[in-house]
Amino acid sequence: MDYAAVLQRLEVGVVLQDATTRILYANPAARRLLGLDPDGPLPLLTSLDPHWDAILPDGTPCPGPEHPVPVALREKRTVRDVVLGVKTRQRAERVWLQITAVPQLDAAGEVVDILVAFSDVSQRVGELSAADANYRAAINAMGEGIVVIDRAGHILTRNSTGQQILGVAPHEKWESRRRGRVFDETGRELTREEIPDRLALRDGRAYRNQVLQLLLAEGRRVWLRINADPIRLQPDGPISGVVATFADITQEREAVEALKEERSRLRLMSEAVPGVVFEHLERANGDDTFIYMGPGVLPLCGVSADEVMRDAKAFWSRVHPDDLTRVLAMRQRAFKEGLMLDEELRVGSDASGWRWARVRLSTPRATPEGHQVMYGLLLDVTEQRLTAERLRAAERQEGLGLLAAGMAHNFNNVLSAIVPNLERLSADAPDSMKADLHDAWQAAQSASELVRQLTQLVRREAEPVHEPVDCLSLVADVISFCSHTFDRHIEVTSRVPNTHVLVRGRRSELYQVLLTLCLNARDALETTKAPKLHLALTRDGDHALLSVTDNGAGMTSQTMQHLGEPFFTTREPGRGTGLGVAAALGVMRALGGELRWTSKLDEGSCFTMRIPALPEEHPAPATPPPATPLAKPSSLAGRPLAGRRVLLIDDEQLVRRSLKRLLERLGAEVVEAGDGAAGLTLLWSRGDVDAVFVDLSMPEMKGDEVLATIRARTTTLPVFILSGFVPDPDALVGATGIITKPFTNDAVRDALLGALG
């Protein structure tokens, strides 16, 4: 076949160009389409000559290096069906050509020459130009950027919005923008193959709403939301390209990032606030939600902030049922009347325990949609409430203690008249009356012990306590007493160390406290089938622990809250005064110790005395004689105070009369005064008084004032204070001695003889 003749007759232009793109051969159709001389020699033209005027179908210029031949030469591949509008010096009118360039390679893979075929598609382009103009106007008017990419990944077309988004000039080749770097939302840099258009080409599926960051070469960062859809000419046909749309969401993302930063600052601020900051929204339909809830809600309510923001019921379910109705009603009232809300409520659960929180809500703010927004703060006020409750309990106990002290004062005055008289009568009465008088004296002693317990509630010792007490011996004495006097069915056991444990205090008081705890335990064991009472002594560092444990009835939490209050008792009338534990607390406070207790209903109780201990090397005191509940009445023999004159100052006539009889039986002359001022007048006017007895609690001028006045003139005159309760021992440092009401004959006699010699 004569191929040259065939080429001469073809209506398709055929050109052969060498590796420099110089035209070596052109058939007649090619010469005609390119405007070359049909019969003359070929000009020394190349595809890179600047006189070529070529444009793309969208009207943008196509520079020489981007013509099909240079691309085929550079990339060593066939470039097919590229449509260009070409105009040369030889041809004034523009002709539209569909061009295919095929490079011929040698054995080394280098381009030898390039065969180019092109046909005139001007008529077809003209027919399509009107529709294409409408199409391009439509896509250029879109608010999103649009690109069409061929199977090889080359951009075929783009709209003006995309150019604006990326800052590409209208005639700039877009591939140059690939110099930019692409990152995902987390900031991870993506490779070219991980970009959505490439992914759509590779696996043939659409990618929707992919958010990427594009860092352009000039340093500008653009946030894009991208959709990439593969193009198929037939539903099940091969992928011929990809349509990608993208929207500039930079401002939106910057706003989101600013909001995140603001939220982060709010979170940090809310964490620094001593409470839980929140934002609450109630919608117009009545539904509510927490837009924001601080992280502190978890330790307060036992539910996380994320759970609360997902579902408001997660928070409301943690409000105590007794408080929920009240708080919701107050919230509705606040919405309706535009009020601030400040309430206290319990939050938590039965399992984890309830805590008290104070909720403060701002004045509601209405939104354009008809919703109501409130900002609030939750404060954990559990400790404040407990502190306030403890303060109220302390004030109540102090008030009851002062009441008890006042009652003790009055009882002491009465007993101060009874006890000495009973002692005197018992000493002088015939044998037939001694038994009856002794019973009366014992009753008075029991009343005196009750008064002593009353005074323990608020008592401060007049003198520092220096007596070392051996707790080992103390436990042994109490065990002995319990074993001999308690019901035989009660199993009494003990656990003590093999060395002495010493504390500083008064043995009689510690004995009474420990015995009181055992007596209370005995009463709690009355209905127990296998009653057990256990005493334990241990040393815990620098403290001694004395505990009494029983397996009796136990106590409710409500009972334990009131335990230690004066006159509080669970026993029926006539079986207790409610002063035992209260008095024990007073003794422990005076020693710098404390009394603790635990209990479970129907399981038993444990009371523990915690007392500062002396060093282990401290020598143990001598073993005291066995404790006796009551001493026997004494007799007054002789007149050891004959010739002595005593001034007696007391506002209670019964006390003065009883004490006067006692002093006169001892041989003293007694001068009386009913108040402090009168007593001082007598003292200064007579000048022959050997000793003074003055009551501490008197109206107008009290005993400590009388003492101070006397000491201002003389420091040698013996002055004895009469009192059942000394609230401020420091005010009585100048006293010769304190005689506790109700006093005994022996106490008065021994005090006077010791002072007067």
Coordinates of N, CA, C and O in Angstrom, one line a residue, residues 88-247:
T88 N -2.6 31.4 13.6 CA -1.2 31.7 13.3 C -1.1 33.0 12.5 O -2.1 33.5 12.1
R89 N 0.2 33.4 12.2 CA 0.4 34.6 11.3 C -0.1 34.2 9.9 O -0.6 35.1 9.2
Q90 N 0.0 33.0 9.6 CA -0.4 32.6 8.2 C -1.9 32.5 8.1 O -2.4 32.5 7.0
R91 N -2.6 32.3 9.3 CA -4.0 32.1 9.2 C -4.7 33.1 10.2 O -4.5 32.9 11.4
A92 N -5.4 34.0 9.8 CA -6.0 35.0 10.7 C -7.1 34.5 11.5 O -7.3 34.8 12.7
E93 N -8.0 33.6 10.9 CA -9.1 33.0 11.6 C -8.6 31.9 12.5 O -7.6 31.2 12.2
R94 N -9.4 31.7 13.6 CA -9.0 30.7 14.6 C -9.7 29.4 14.1 O -10.9 29.4 13.8
V95 N -9.0 28.3 14.2 CA -9.5 27.0 13.8 C -9.5 26.1 15.1 O -8.5 26.2 15.8
W96 N -10.5 25.4 15.3 CA -10.5 24.5 16.5 C -10.1 23.1 16.1 O -10.7 22.5 15.2
L97 N -9.1 22.6 16.7 CA -8.5 21.3 16.4 C -8.6 20.4 17.6 O -8.3 20.8 18.7
Q98 N -8.9 19.1 17.2 CA -8.8 18.0 18.3 C -7.6 17.3 18.0 O -7.4 16.6 17.0
I99 N -6.6 17.3 18.9 CA -5.2 16.9 18.7 C -4.9 15.7 19.5 O -5.2 15.6 20.7
T100 N -4.2 14.7 18.8 CA -3.6 13.6 19.5 C -2.1 13.5 19.1 O -1.8 13.6 17.9
A101 N -1.2 13.4 20.1 CA 0.2 13.4 19.9 C 0.8 12.1 20.5 O 0.6 11.8 21.6
V102 N 1.5 11.3 19.5 CA 2.0 10.0 19.9 C 3.5 10.0 19.8 O 4.1 10.2 18.7
P103 N 4.3 9.9 20.9 CA 5.7 9.9 20.8 C 6.3 8.6 20.4 O 5.7 7.5 20.8
Q104 N 7.3 8.6 19.6 CA 8.0 7.3 19.2 C 9.3 7.2 20.0 O 10.1 8.2 19.9
L105 N 9.5 6.1 20.7 CA 10.6 5.9 21.6 C 11.6 5.0 21.0 O 11.2 4.0 20.3
D106 N 12.9 5.2 21.2 CA 13.9 4.2 20.8 C 14.1 3.2 21.9 O 13.4 3.1 22.9
A107 N 15.1 2.3 21.7 CA 15.3 1.2 22.6 C 15.7 1.7 24.0 O 15.4 1.0 25.0
A108 N 16.3 2.9 24.1 CA 16.7 3.4 25.4 C 15.5 4.2 26.1 O 15.7 4.7 27.2
G109 N 14.4 4.3 25.4 CA 13.2 5.0 26.0 C 13.2 6.4 25.8 O 12.4 7.2 26.4
E110 N 14.1 6.9 24.8 CA 14.1 8.3 24.5 C 13.2 8.6 23.3 O 13.0 7.8 22.4
V111 N 12.7 9.8 23.3 CA 11.8 10.2 22.2 C 12.6 10.5 20.9 O 13.6 11.3 20.9
V112 N 12.2 9.8 19.8 CA 12.9 10.0 18.5 C 12.2 11.0 17.7 O 12.7 12.0 17.2
D113 N 10.8 10.8 17.6 CA 10.0 11.8 16.9 C 8.6 11.7 17.5 O 8.3 10.7 18.2
I114 N 7.7 12.6 17.0 CA 6.3 12.6 17.5 C 5.4 12.7 16.3 O 5.6 13.6 15.5
L115 N 4.4 11.8 16.3 CA 3.4 11.8 15.2 C 2.2 12.4 15.8 O 1.7 12.0 16.8
V116 N 1.7 13.5 15.1 CA 0.6 14.3 15.5 C -0.5 14.2 14.5 O -0.3 14.4 13.3
A117 N -1.7 13.9 15.0 CA -2.9 13.9 14.1 C -3.9 14.8 14.7 O -4.1 14.8 15.9
F118 N -4.6 15.6 13.8 CA -5.6 16.5 14.3 C -6.6 16.7 13.3 O -6.4 16.6 12.1
S119 N -7.9 17.0 13.8 CA -9.0 17.2 12.9 C -9.7 18.5 13.2 O -9.6 19.0 14.4
D120 N -10.4 19.1 12.3 CA -11.1 20.3 12.4 C -12.4 20.1 13.1 O -13.3 19.4 12.6
V121 N -12.6 20.6 14.3 CA -13.8 20.4 15.1 C -14.5 21.8 15.3 O -15.3 22.0 16.3
S122 N -14.2 22.8 14.4 CA -14.7 24.1 14.6 C -16.2 24.2 14.6 O -16.8 24.9 15.4
Q123 N -16.8 23.4 13.7 CA -18.3 23.4 13.6 C -18.9 22.9 14.9 O -19.8 23.5 15.4
R124 N -18.3 21.8 15.4 CA -18.9 21.2 16.6 C -18.7 22.1 17.8 O -19.5 22.3 18.6
V125 N -17.5 22.8 17.9 CA -17.2 23.7 19.0 C -18.2 24.9 18.9 O -18.7 25.3 19.9
G126 N -18.4 25.3 17.7 CA -19.4 26.4 17.5 C -20.8 26.1 18.0 O -21.5 26.9 18.6
E127 N -21.2 24.8 17.6 CA -22.5 24.4 18.0 C -22.6 24.3 19.6 O -23.7 24.5 20.1
L128 N -21.5 23.9 20.2 CA -21.5 23.7 21.6 C -21.3 25.0 22.4 O -21.4 25.0 23.6
S129 N -20.8 26.0 21.7 CA -20.3 27.2 22.4 C -21.4 27.9 23.2 O -21.2 28.4 24.3
A130 N -22.7 27.9 22.6 CA -23.8 28.6 23.3 C -24.1 27.8 24.5 O -24.3 28.4 25.6
A131 N -24.3 26.5 24.4 CA -24.6 25.7 25.6 C -23.5 25.7 26.6 O -23.7 25.8 27.8
D132 N -22.3 25.7 26.1 CA -21.1 25.7 27.0 C -21.1 27.1 27.7 O -20.7 27.1 28.9
A133 N -21.4 28.2 27.0 CA -21.4 29.5 27.7 C -22.5 29.5 28.8 O -22.2 30.0 29.9
N134 N -23.6 28.9 28.6 CA -24.6 28.8 29.6 C -24.2 27.9 30.8 O -24.3 28.3 32.0
Y135 N -23.6 26.8 30.4 CA -23.1 25.9 31.4 C -22.0 26.6 32.3 O -22.0 26.5 33.5
R136 N -21.0 27.3 31.6 CA -20.0 27.9 32.4 C -20.5 29.1 33.2 O -20.0 29.3 34.3
A137 N -21.5 29.8 32.7 CA -22.0 30.9 33.5 C -22.7 30.3 34.8 O -22.6 30.9 35.8
A138 N -23.3 29.1 34.6 CA -24.0 28.5 35.7 C -23.0 28.1 36.8 O -23.1 28.4 38.0
I139 N -21.9 27.4 36.4 CA -21.0 26.9 37.4 C -20.1 28.0 37.9 O -19.7 27.9 39.1
N140 N -19.9 29.1 37.1 CA -19.2 30.2 37.6 C -20.0 31.0 38.7 O -19.4 31.6 39.6
A141 N -21.3 30.9 38.6 CA -22.1 31.6 39.5 C -22.3 30.8 40.8 O -22.8 31.4 41.8
M142 N -21.9 29.6 40.9 CA -22.1 28.8 42.1 C -21.1 29.3 43.2 O -20.1 29.8 42.9
G143 N -21.6 29.1 44.4 CA -20.8 29.5 45.6 C -19.7 28.6 45.9 O -18.9 28.9 46.8
E144 N -19.7 27.4 45.3 CA -18.7 26.4 45.6 C -17.7 26.4 44.4 O -18.1 26.6 43.3
G145 N -16.5 26.0 44.8 CA -15.5 25.8 43.7 C -15.7 24.4 43.1 O -16.1 23.5 43.7
I146 N -15.5 24.4 41.7 CA -15.8 23.1 41.0 C -14.6 22.8 40.1 O -14.1 23.7 39.4
V147 N -14.1 21.6 40.1 CA -13.1 21.2 39.2 C -13.5 19.8 38.6 O -14.2 19.0 39.3
V148 N -13.1 19.6 37.3 CA -13.3 18.3 36.7 C -11.9 17.8 36.4 O -11.1 18.5 35.7
I149 N -11.7 16.5 36.8 CA -10.4 15.9 36.6 C -10.5 14.7 35.8 O -11.5 13.9 35.9
D150 N -9.6 14.5 34.9 CA -9.7 13.3 34.0 C -9.1 12.1 34.7 O -8.6 12.2 35.9
R151 N -9.1 11.0 34.0 CA -8.7 9.7 34.6 C -7.2 9.7 35.0 O -6.8 9.1 36.0
A152 N -6.4 10.5 34.3 CA -5.0 10.6 34.7 C -4.7 11.6 35.8 O -3.6 11.8 36.2
G153 N -5.8 12.3 36.2 CA -5.6 13.2 37.3 C -5.4 14.6 36.9 O -5.0 15.5 37.7
H154 N -5.5 14.9 35.6 CA -5.3 16.3 35.1 C -6.6 17.1 35.2 O -7.7 16.6 34.9
I155 N -6.5 18.3 35.5 CA -7.6 19.2 35.7 C -8.1 19.6 34.3 O -7.3 20.3 33.6
L156 N -9.4 19.3 34.0 CA -9.9 19.6 32.7 C -10.6 21.0 32.7 O -10.5 21.7 31.7
T157 N -11.3 21.3 33.8 CA -12.0 22.6 33.9 C -12.1 23.0 35.3 O -12.0 22.1 36.2
R158 N -12.5 24.2 35.5 CA -12.6 24.8 36.9 C -13.5 26.0 36.8 O -13.7 26.6 35.7
N159 N -14.1 26.4 37.9 CA -14.9 27.6 37.8 C -14.2 28.8 38.5 O -13.2 28.6 39.2
S160 N -14.8 30.0 38.4 CA -14.2 31.2 38.9 C -14.2 31.2 40.4 O -13.3 31.7 41.1
T161 N -15.2 30.5 41.0 CA -15.3 30.5 42.5 C -14.1 29.7 43.1 O -13.4 30.2 44.1
G162 N -13.7 28.6 42.4 CA -12.6 27.9 42.9 C -11.3 28.7 42.7 O -10.4 28.6 43.6
Q163 N -11.2 29.4 41.6 CA -10.0 30.3 41.5 C -9.9 31.3 42.6 O -8.8 31.6 43.1
Q164 N -11.0 31.9 42.9 CA -11.0 32.9 44.0 C -10.7 32.3 45.3 O -9.9 32.9 46.1
I165 N -11.2 31.1 45.6 CA -11.0 30.5 46.9 C -9.5 30.2 47.1 O -8.9 30.5 48.1
L166 N -8.9 29.7 46.0 CA -7.5 29.4 46.1 C -6.5 30.5 45.6 O -5.3 30.3 45.7
G167 N -7.1 31.6 45.2 CA -6.2 32.7 44.8 C -5.5 32.5 43.5 O -4.3 32.9 43.3
V168 N -6.1 31.7 42.6 CA -5.5 31.4 41.3 C -5.9 32.4 40.2 O -7.1 32.7 40.1
A169 N -5.0 32.9 39.5 CA -5.3 33.9 38.4 C -6.1 33.2 37.3 O -5.9 32.0 37.1
P170 N -6.9 33.9 36.6 CA -7.8 33.2 35.6 C -7.0 32.4 34.6 O -7.5 31.3 34.1
H171 N -5.8 32.8 34.2 CA -5.1 32.1 33.1 C -3.9 31.3 33.7 O -3.1 30.8 33.0
E172 N -3.9 31.2 35.1 CA -2.8 30.5 35.7 C -3.1 29.0 35.7 O -4.2 28.5 35.9
K173 N -2.1 28.2 35.4 CA -2.2 26.8 35.3 C -2.4 26.3 36.7 O -1.6 26.6 37.6
W174 N -3.4 25.5 37.0 CA -3.8 25.2 38.4 C -2.8 24.2 39.0 O -2.6 24.1 40.2
E175 N -2.2 23.3 38.2 CA -1.3 22.3 38.7 C -0.2 22.9 39.6 O 0.3 22.3 40.5
S176 N 0.2 24.2 39.3 CA 1.2 24.8 40.1 C 0.8 25.0 41.5 O 1.7 25.1 42.4
R177 N -0.5 25.0 41.8 CA -0.9 25.1 43.2 C -0.7 23.8 44.0 O -1.0 23.8 45.1
R178 N -0.3 22.8 43.3 CA 0.0 21.5 44.0 C 1.2 21.7 44.9 O 1.5 20.8 45.7
R179 N 1.9 22.8 44.8 CA 3.0 23.0 45.7 C 2.5 23.3 47.1 O 3.3 23.2 48.1
G180 N 1.2 23.5 47.3 CA 0.6 23.7 48.6 C 0.6 22.4 49.4 O 0.7 21.3 48.8
R181 N 0.5 22.4 50.7 CA 0.5 21.2 51.5 C -0.9 21.0 52.1 O -1.6 22.0 52.4
V182 N -1.3 19.8 52.2 CA -2.7 19.4 52.6 C -2.7 18.7 53.9 O -1.8 17.8 54.1
F183 N -3.6 19.1 54.8 CA -3.6 18.5 56.2 C -5.1 18.1 56.5 O -6.0 18.7 55.9
D184 N -5.3 17.1 57.3 CA -6.6 16.7 57.7 C -7.0 17.6 58.9 O -6.3 18.5 59.3
E185 N -8.2 17.3 59.5 CA -8.7 18.2 60.6 C -7.8 18.1 61.8 O -7.7 19.1 62.6
T186 N -7.1 17.0 62.0 CA -6.3 16.9 63.2 C -4.9 17.5 63.0 O -4.1 17.6 64.0
G187 N -4.6 17.9 61.8 CA -3.3 18.5 61.5 C -2.3 17.6 60.9 O -1.1 17.9 60.7
R188 N -2.7 16.3 60.6 CA -1.8 15.4 59.9 C -1.7 15.7 58.5 O -2.7 15.9 57.8
E189 N -0.5 15.8 58.0 CA -0.2 16.1 56.6 C -0.6 14.9 55.7 O -0.2 13.7 56.0
L190 N -1.3 15.1 54.6 CA -1.8 14.1 53.7 C -0.9 14.0 52.5 O -0.3 15.0 52.0
T191 N -0.7 12.8 52.0 CA 0.0 12.6 50.7 C -1.0 12.9 49.6 O -2.2 13.0 49.8
R192 N -0.5 13.0 48.3 CA -1.3 13.3 47.2 C -2.4 12.2 47.0 O -3.6 12.5 46.7
E193 N -2.0 11.0 47.3 CA -3.0 9.9 47.1 C -4.1 9.8 48.2 O -5.0 9.0 48.0
E194 N -3.9 10.6 49.2 CA -4.9 10.6 50.3 C -6.0 11.7 50.2 O -6.9 11.8 50.9
I195 N -5.8 12.5 49.1 CA -6.7 13.6 48.9 C -8.0 13.0 48.3 O -8.0 12.1 47.4
P196 N -9.2 13.6 48.6 CA -10.5 12.9 48.2 C -10.6 12.7 46.7 O -11.1 11.6 46.3
D197 N -10.2 13.6 45.8 CA -10.3 13.3 44.3 C -9.5 12.1 43.9 O -10.0 11.3 43.1
R198 N -8.3 11.9 44.5 CA -7.5 10.8 44.2 C -8.1 9.5 44.7 O -8.1 8.5 44.1
L199 N -8.7 9.6 45.9 CA -9.4 8.4 46.5 C -10.6 8.0 45.7 O -10.8 6.8 45.4
A200 N -11.3 9.0 45.2 CA -12.5 8.7 44.3 C -12.1 8.0 43.0 O -12.7 7.1 42.5
L201 N -11.0 8.5 42.4 CA -10.5 7.9 41.2 C -10.0 6.4 41.5 O -10.2 5.6 40.7
R202 N -9.4 6.2 42.7 CA -8.8 4.9 43.0 C -9.9 3.9 43.3 O -9.8 2.8 42.7
D203 N -10.8 4.2 44.1 CA -11.8 3.1 44.6 C -13.2 3.3 44.0 O -14.1 2.5 44.3
G204 N -13.4 4.4 43.3 CA -14.7 4.5 42.6 C -15.9 4.9 43.5 O -17.0 4.6 43.0
R205 N -15.7 5.4 44.6 CA -16.8 5.8 45.5 C -16.8 7.3 45.8 O -15.7 7.9 45.7
A206 N -17.9 7.8 46.2 CA -18.0 9.2 46.5 C -17.5 9.5 47.9 O -17.6 8.7 48.8
Y207 N -16.9 10.7 48.1 CA -16.4 11.1 49.4 C -17.1 12.4 49.7 O -17.0 13.4 48.9
R208 N -17.8 12.4 50.9 CA -18.6 13.6 51.2 C -18.1 14.3 52.4 O -17.6 13.7 53.4
N209 N -18.2 15.6 52.4 CA -18.0 16.5 53.5 C -16.6 16.2 54.2 O -16.5 16.1 55.4
Q210 N -15.6 16.1 53.3 CA -14.3 15.9 53.9 C -13.7 17.3 54.2 O -13.6 18.1 53.3
V211 N -13.3 17.5 55.4 CA -12.7 18.8 55.8 C -11.2 18.7 55.8 O -10.6 17.8 56.5
L212 N -10.6 19.6 55.0 CA -9.1 19.6 54.9 C -8.6 21.0 55.1 O -9.3 22.0 54.9
Q213 N -7.3 21.1 55.5 CA -6.6 22.3 55.5 C -5.6 22.4 54.4 O -4.9 21.4 54.2
L214 N -5.7 23.5 53.6 CA -4.7 23.6 52.5 C -3.8 24.8 52.9 O -4.2 26.0 53.0
L215 N -2.5 24.5 53.0 CA -1.5 25.5 53.3 C -0.8 25.9 52.0 O -0.1 25.1 51.4
L216 N -1.2 27.0 51.4 CA -0.7 27.5 50.1 C 0.7 27.9 50.2 O 1.3 28.2 51.3
A217 N 1.4 28.0 49.0 CA 2.8 28.3 49.0 C 3.1 29.6 49.6 O 4.2 29.7 50.2
E218 N 2.2 30.6 49.5 CA 2.5 31.9 50.1 C 2.3 31.9 51.6 O 2.4 33.0 52.3
G219 N 1.9 30.8 52.2 CA 1.7 30.7 53.6 C 0.3 30.9 54.1 O 0.0 30.8 55.3
R220 N -0.6 31.1 53.2 CA -2.0 31.3 53.6 C -2.7 29.9 53.8 O -2.5 29.0 53.0
R221 N -3.5 29.8 54.9 CA -4.1 28.6 55.3 C -5.6 28.7 54.9 O -6.3 29.6 55.3
V222 N -6.1 27.7 54.2 CA -7.5 27.7 53.7 C -8.1 26.4 54.2 O -7.6 25.3 54.0
W223 N -9.3 26.5 54.9 CA -10.1 25.4 55.3 C -11.1 25.1 54.2 O -11.9 26.0 53.8
L224 N -11.2 23.8 53.7 CA -12.1 23.4 52.7 C -13.0 22.3 53.1 O -12.5 21.4 53.8
R225 N -14.2 22.3 52.7 CA -15.1 21.1 52.8 C -15.3 20.6 51.4 O -15.9 21.3 50.6
I226 N -14.9 19.4 51.2 CA -14.8 18.8 49.8 C -15.7 17.6 49.6 O -15.9 16.8 50.5
N227 N -16.3 17.6 48.4 CA -17.1 16.4 48.0 C -16.4 16.0 46.7 O -16.1 16.8 45.8
A228 N -16.2 14.7 46.5 CA -15.6 14.2 45.3 C -16.4 13.0 44.8 O -16.7 12.0 45.5
D229 N -16.9 13.1 43.5 CA -17.8 12.1 42.9 C -17.1 11.6 41.6 O -16.8 12.3 40.7
P230 N -17.0 10.2 41.5 CA -16.4 9.7 40.3 C -17.4 9.9 39.1 O -18.6 9.9 39.3
I231 N -16.8 10.0 37.8 CA -17.6 10.2 36.6 C -17.6 8.9 35.8 O -16.6 8.3 35.6
R232 N -18.8 8.4 35.5 CA -19.0 7.2 34.7 C -19.9 7.6 33.5 O -21.0 8.1 33.8
L233 N -19.5 7.3 32.3 CA -20.3 7.6 31.1 C -21.5 6.7 31.1 O -22.6 7.0 30.6
Q234 N -21.3 5.4 31.6 CA -22.3 4.4 31.7 C -22.4 4.1 33.2 O -21.4 4.1 33.9
P235 N -23.7 3.7 33.7 CA -23.8 3.4 35.1 C -22.8 2.4 35.6 O -22.3 2.6 36.7
D236 N -22.5 1.4 34.9 CA -21.5 0.4 35.3 C -20.2 0.5 34.6 O -19.4 -0.5 34.6
G237 N -20.0 1.6 33.9 CA -18.8 1.7 33.1 C -17.6 2.1 33.9 O -17.7 2.4 35.1
P238 N -16.5 2.2 33.2 CA -15.2 2.6 33.9 C -15.3 4.1 34.3 O -16.0 4.9 33.7
I239 N -14.4 4.4 35.2 CA -14.3 5.8 35.7 C -13.5 6.6 34.7 O -12.4 6.2 34.4
S240 N -14.2 7.7 34.3 CA -13.5 8.5 33.3 C -12.9 9.8 33.9 O -12.2 10.5 33.3
G241 N -13.3 10.0 35.1 CA -12.8 11.2 35.8 C -13.5 11.5 37.2 O -14.2 10.6 37.6
V242 N -13.3 12.6 37.7 CA -13.9 13.0 39.0 C -14.4 14.4 38.9 O -13.7 15.3 38.4
V243 N -15.6 14.7 39.5 CA -16.0 16.0 39.7 C -15.8 16.3 41.2 O -16.4 15.6 42.1
A244 N -15.1 17.4 41.5 CA -14.9 17.7 42.9 C -15.4 19.1 43.2 O -15.2 20.0 42.4
T245 N -16.2 19.3 44.3 CA -16.7 20.6 44.7 C -16.1 20.9 46.1 O -15.9 20.0 46.9
F246 N -15.8 22.1 46.3 CA -15.3 22.5 47.6 C -15.8 23.9 48.0 O -16.0 24.7 47.1
A247 N -16.0 24.0 49.3 CA -16.4 25.3 49.8 C -15.4 25.8 50.8 O -14.8 25.1 51.6

